[in-house]
Tab-separated table of C-alpha atoms in Angstrom:
chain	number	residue	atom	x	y	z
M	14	UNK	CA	-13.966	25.307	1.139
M	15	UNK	CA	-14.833	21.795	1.839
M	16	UNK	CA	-12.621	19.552	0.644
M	17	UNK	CA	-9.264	17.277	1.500
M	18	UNK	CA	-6.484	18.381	2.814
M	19	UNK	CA	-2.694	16.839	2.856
M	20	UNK	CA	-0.059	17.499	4.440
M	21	UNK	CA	2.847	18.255	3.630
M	22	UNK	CA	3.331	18.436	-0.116
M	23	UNK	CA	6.865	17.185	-0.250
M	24	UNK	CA	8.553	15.163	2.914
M	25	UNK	CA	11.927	13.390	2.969
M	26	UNK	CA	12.928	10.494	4.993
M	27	UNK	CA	15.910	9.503	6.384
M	28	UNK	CA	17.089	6.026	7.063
M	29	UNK	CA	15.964	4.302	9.915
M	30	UNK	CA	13.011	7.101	10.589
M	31	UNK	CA	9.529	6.829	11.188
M	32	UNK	CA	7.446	10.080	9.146
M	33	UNK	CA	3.734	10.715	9.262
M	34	UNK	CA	1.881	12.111	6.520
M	35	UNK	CA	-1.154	13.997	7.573
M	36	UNK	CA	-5.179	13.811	5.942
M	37	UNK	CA	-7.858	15.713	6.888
M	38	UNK	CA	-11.643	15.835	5.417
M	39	UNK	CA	-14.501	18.614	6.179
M	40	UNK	CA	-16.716	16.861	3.866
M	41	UNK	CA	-18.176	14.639	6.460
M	42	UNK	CA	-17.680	11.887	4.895
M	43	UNK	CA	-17.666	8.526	6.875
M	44	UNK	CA	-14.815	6.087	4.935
M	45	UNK	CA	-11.411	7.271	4.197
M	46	UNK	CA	-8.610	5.845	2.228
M	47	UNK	CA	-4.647	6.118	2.141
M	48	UNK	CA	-3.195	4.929	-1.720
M	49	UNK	CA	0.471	4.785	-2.733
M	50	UNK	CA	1.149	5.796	-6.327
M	51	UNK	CA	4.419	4.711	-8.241
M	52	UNK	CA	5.273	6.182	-12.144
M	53	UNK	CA	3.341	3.930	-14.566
M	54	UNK	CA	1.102	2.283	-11.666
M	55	UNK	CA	-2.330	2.906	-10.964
M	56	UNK	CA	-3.256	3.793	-7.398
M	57	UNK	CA	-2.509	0.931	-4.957
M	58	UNK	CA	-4.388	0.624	-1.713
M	59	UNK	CA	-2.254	1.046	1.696
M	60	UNK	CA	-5.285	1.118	4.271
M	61	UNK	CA	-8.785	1.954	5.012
M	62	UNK	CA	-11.485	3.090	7.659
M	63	UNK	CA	-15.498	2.714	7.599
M	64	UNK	CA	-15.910	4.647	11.208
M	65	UNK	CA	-13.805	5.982	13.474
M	66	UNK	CA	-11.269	3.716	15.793
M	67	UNK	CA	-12.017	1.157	12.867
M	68	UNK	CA	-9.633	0.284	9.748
M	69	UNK	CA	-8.298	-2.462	7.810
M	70	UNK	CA	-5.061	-3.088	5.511
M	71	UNK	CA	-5.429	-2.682	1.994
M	72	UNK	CA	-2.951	-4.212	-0.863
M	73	UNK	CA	0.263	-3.070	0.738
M	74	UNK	CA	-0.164	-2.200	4.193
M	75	UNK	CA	3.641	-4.051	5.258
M	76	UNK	CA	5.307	-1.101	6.821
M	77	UNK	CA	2.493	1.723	7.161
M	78	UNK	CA	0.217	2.087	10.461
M	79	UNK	CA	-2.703	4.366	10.039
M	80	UNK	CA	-5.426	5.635	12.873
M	81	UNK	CA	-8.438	7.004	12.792
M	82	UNK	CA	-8.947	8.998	16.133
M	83	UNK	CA	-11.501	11.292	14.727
M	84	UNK	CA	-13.795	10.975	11.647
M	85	UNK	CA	-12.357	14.106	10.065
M	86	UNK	CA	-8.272	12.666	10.488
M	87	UNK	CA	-6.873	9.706	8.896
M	88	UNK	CA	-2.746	10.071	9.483
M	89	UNK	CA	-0.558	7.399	8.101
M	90	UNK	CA	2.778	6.386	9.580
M	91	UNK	CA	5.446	5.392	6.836
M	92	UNK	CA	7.471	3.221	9.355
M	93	UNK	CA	11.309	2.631	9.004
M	94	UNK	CA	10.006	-1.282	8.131
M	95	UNK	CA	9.121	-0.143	4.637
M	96	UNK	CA	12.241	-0.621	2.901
M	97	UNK	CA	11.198	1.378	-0.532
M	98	UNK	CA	8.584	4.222	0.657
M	99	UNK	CA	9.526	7.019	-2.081
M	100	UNK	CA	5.699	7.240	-3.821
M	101	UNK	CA	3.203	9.936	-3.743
M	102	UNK	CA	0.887	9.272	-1.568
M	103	UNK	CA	-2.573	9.835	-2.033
M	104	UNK	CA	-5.326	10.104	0.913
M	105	UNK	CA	-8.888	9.982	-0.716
M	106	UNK	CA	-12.275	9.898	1.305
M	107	UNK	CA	-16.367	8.829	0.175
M	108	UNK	CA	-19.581	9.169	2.185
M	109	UNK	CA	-19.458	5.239	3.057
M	110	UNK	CA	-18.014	1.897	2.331
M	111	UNK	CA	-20.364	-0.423	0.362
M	112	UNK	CA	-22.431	1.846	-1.857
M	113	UNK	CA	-20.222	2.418	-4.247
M	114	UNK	CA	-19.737	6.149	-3.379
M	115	UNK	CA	-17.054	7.534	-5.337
M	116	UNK	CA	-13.890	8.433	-3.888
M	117	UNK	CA	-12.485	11.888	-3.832
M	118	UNK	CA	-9.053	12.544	-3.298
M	119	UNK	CA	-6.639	15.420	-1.702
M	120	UNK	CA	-3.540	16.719	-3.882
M	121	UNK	CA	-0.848	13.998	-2.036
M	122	UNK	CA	2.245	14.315	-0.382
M	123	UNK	CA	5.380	13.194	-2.108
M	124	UNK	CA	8.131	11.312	0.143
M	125	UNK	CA	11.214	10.776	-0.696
M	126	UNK	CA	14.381	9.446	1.131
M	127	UNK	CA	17.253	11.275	1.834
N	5	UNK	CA	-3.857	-6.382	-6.550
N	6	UNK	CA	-5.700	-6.284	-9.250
N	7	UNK	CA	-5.584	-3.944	-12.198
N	8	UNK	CA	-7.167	-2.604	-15.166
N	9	UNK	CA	-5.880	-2.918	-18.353
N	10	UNK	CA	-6.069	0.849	-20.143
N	11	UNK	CA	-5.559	1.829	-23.454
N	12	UNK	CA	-3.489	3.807	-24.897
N	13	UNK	CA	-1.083	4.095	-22.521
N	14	UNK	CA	0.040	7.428	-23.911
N	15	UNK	CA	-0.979	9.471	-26.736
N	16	UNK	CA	-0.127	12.745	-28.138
N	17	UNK	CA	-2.582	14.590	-30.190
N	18	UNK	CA	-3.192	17.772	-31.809
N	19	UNK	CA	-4.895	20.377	-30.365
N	20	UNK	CA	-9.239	20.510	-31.647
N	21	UNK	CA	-8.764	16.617	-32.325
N	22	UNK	CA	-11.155	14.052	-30.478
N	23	UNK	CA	-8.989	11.130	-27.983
N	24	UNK	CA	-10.737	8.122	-27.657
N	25	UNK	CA	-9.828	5.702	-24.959
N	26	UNK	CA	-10.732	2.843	-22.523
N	27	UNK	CA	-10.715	0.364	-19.882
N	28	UNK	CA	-11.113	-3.589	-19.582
N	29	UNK	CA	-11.344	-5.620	-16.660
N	30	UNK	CA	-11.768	-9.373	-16.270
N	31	UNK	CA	-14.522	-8.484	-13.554
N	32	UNK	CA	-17.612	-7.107	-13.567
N	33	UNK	CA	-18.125	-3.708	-12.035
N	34	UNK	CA	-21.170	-2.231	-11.446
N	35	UNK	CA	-19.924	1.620	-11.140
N	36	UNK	CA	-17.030	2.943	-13.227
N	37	UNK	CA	-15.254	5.973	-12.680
N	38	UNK	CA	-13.282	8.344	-14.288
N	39	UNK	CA	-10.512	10.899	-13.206
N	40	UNK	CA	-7.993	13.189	-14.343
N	41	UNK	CA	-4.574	13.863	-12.617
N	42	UNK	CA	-2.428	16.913	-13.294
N	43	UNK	CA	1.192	16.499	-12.257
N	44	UNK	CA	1.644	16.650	-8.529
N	45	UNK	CA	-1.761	16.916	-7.917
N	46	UNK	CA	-4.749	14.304	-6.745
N	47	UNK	CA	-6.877	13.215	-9.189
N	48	UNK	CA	-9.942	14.599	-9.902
N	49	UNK	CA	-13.306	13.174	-10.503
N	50	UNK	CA	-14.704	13.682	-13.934
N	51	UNK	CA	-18.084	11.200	-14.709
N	52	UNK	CA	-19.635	8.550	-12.283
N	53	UNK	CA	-20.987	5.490	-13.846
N	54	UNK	CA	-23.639	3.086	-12.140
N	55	UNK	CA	-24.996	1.328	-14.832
N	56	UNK	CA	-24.758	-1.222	-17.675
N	57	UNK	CA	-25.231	0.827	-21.359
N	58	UNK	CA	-24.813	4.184	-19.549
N	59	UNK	CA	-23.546	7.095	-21.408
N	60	UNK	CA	-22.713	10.344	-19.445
N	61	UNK	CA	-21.283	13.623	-20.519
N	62	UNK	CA	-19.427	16.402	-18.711
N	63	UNK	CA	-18.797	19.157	-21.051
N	64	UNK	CA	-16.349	18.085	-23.970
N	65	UNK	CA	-15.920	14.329	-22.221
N	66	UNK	CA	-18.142	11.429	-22.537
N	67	UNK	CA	-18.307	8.293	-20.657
N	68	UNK	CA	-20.127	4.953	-21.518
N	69	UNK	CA	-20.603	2.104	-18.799
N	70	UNK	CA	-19.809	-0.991	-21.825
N	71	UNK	CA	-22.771	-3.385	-21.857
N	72	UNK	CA	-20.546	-6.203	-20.560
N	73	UNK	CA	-20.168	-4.292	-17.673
N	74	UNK	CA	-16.340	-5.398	-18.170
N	75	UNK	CA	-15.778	-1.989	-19.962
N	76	UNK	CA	-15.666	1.494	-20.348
N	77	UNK	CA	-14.820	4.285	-22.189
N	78	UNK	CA	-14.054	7.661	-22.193
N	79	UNK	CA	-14.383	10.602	-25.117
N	80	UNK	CA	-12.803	14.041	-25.338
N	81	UNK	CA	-14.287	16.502	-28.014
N	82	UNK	CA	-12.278	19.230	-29.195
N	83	UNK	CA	-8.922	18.859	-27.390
N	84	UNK	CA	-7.523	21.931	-25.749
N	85	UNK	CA	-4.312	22.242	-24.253
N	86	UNK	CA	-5.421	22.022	-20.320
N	87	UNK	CA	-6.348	18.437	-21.033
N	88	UNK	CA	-2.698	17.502	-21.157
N	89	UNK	CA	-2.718	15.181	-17.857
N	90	UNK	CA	-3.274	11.364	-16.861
N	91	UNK	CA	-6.940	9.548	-17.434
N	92	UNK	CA	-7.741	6.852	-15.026
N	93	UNK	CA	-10.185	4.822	-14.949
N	94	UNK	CA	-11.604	2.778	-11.666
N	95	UNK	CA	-14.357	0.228	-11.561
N	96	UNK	CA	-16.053	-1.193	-8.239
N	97	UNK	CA	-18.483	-4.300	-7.557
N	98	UNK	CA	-21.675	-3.832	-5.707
N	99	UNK	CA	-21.572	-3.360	-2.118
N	100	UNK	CA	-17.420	-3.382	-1.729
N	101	UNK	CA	-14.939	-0.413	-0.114
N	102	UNK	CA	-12.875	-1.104	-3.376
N	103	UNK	CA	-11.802	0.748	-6.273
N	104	UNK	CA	-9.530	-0.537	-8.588
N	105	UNK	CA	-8.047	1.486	-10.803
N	106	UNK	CA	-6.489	1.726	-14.394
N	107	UNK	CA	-2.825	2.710	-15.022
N	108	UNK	CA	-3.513	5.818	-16.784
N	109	UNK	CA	-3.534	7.130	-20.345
N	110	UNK	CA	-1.234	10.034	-20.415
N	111	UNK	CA	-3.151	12.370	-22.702
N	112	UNK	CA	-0.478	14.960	-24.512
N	113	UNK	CA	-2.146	18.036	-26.483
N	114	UNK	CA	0.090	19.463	-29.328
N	115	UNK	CA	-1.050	23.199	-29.976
């Protein structure tokens, strides 16, 4: 099945600890997105790659590091530095940045600290 | 960051009823886009939108790009009970990575 795929579905936290949340795409797709998603909010954007070994913060990047090693794996790293990182987390992928592509998006992983 | 405004925020409705709602933005998009999110899951892409006066359907839902290109909307026919979930709404300019989206209309079907 092509698709997006997160992993996992529910991760906790403790204090002080770094935790990566995992993203993979098989739909070949070039640009891939991480969003953070709090109740009431809309979707607010962490970071963002175009190519591989290429991406750039979004709205809220303060305490996340991404990579982008391979165009089919976006992981992001919910460092110790962010201070209030219980959200679902939403990692969403499109064919390419600029042409308006829309975005399609994997079922999320919800942190939560313990 | 920016956000759209969405209306209703919530809305319960009986079930065969038709749910009206929409989006406004202060910008200009040129594409709108709608999704649906069940709980726990990612949303879901429903109807693409790339241009001014456009009106798209997908089954029982209908989307219209608004002529201002500052608006959208978004129609359900017939309400059943699996469209219980949360609507939202993005809208993109021309040639940009970003999507910014709505905060949601919580859609609730009474049977």
């Amino acid at each position: 099945d092509g698709g997006i795929t997160q992993s996992p579905k529910y991760l906790f936290r403790k204090e002080g600890q770094n935790v990566t949340l995992s993203c993979e795409q098989n739909l070949n797709h070039d640009a891939m997105y991480w969003y953070r998603q709090d109740p009431g909010q809309g979707l607010r954007l962490i970071y963002y790659s175009q190519i591989v070994n290429d991406f750039q913060k979004g709205d809220i990047a303060e305490g996340y590091s991404v990579s982008r090693e391979k165009k089919e794996s976006f992981p992001l790293t919910v460092t110790s530095a962010q201070k209030n990182p219980t959200a679902f987390y939403l990692c969403a992928s499109s064919m390419a940045i600029g042409t308006n592509q829309p975005q399609h998006f994997g079922d999320g992983t919800r942190l939560s600290i313990l | 960051g920016q956000q759209l405004n969405q209306s209703p925020q919530s809305m319960f409705i009986q079930e065969g009823e038709d749910v009206s709602m929409n989006c406004t933005s202060s910008s200009i998009f040129n594409t709108w886009l709608w999704y649906k999110q069940d709980p726990g899951e990612g949303p879901v892409l429903l109807i693409a939108l790339y241009k001014a006066g456009e009106l798209t359907s997908n089954g029982r839902l209908t989307a219209q790009f608004g002529i201002t290109r500052k608006d959208s909307f978004l129609n359900i026919s017939a309400s059943i009970p699996s469209d219980v979930g949360i609507y939202f709404c993005a809208g993109s300019t021309s040639g940009t990575y970003k999507y910014i989206f709505g905060t949601g209309t919580r859609l609730k079907v009474l049977a």
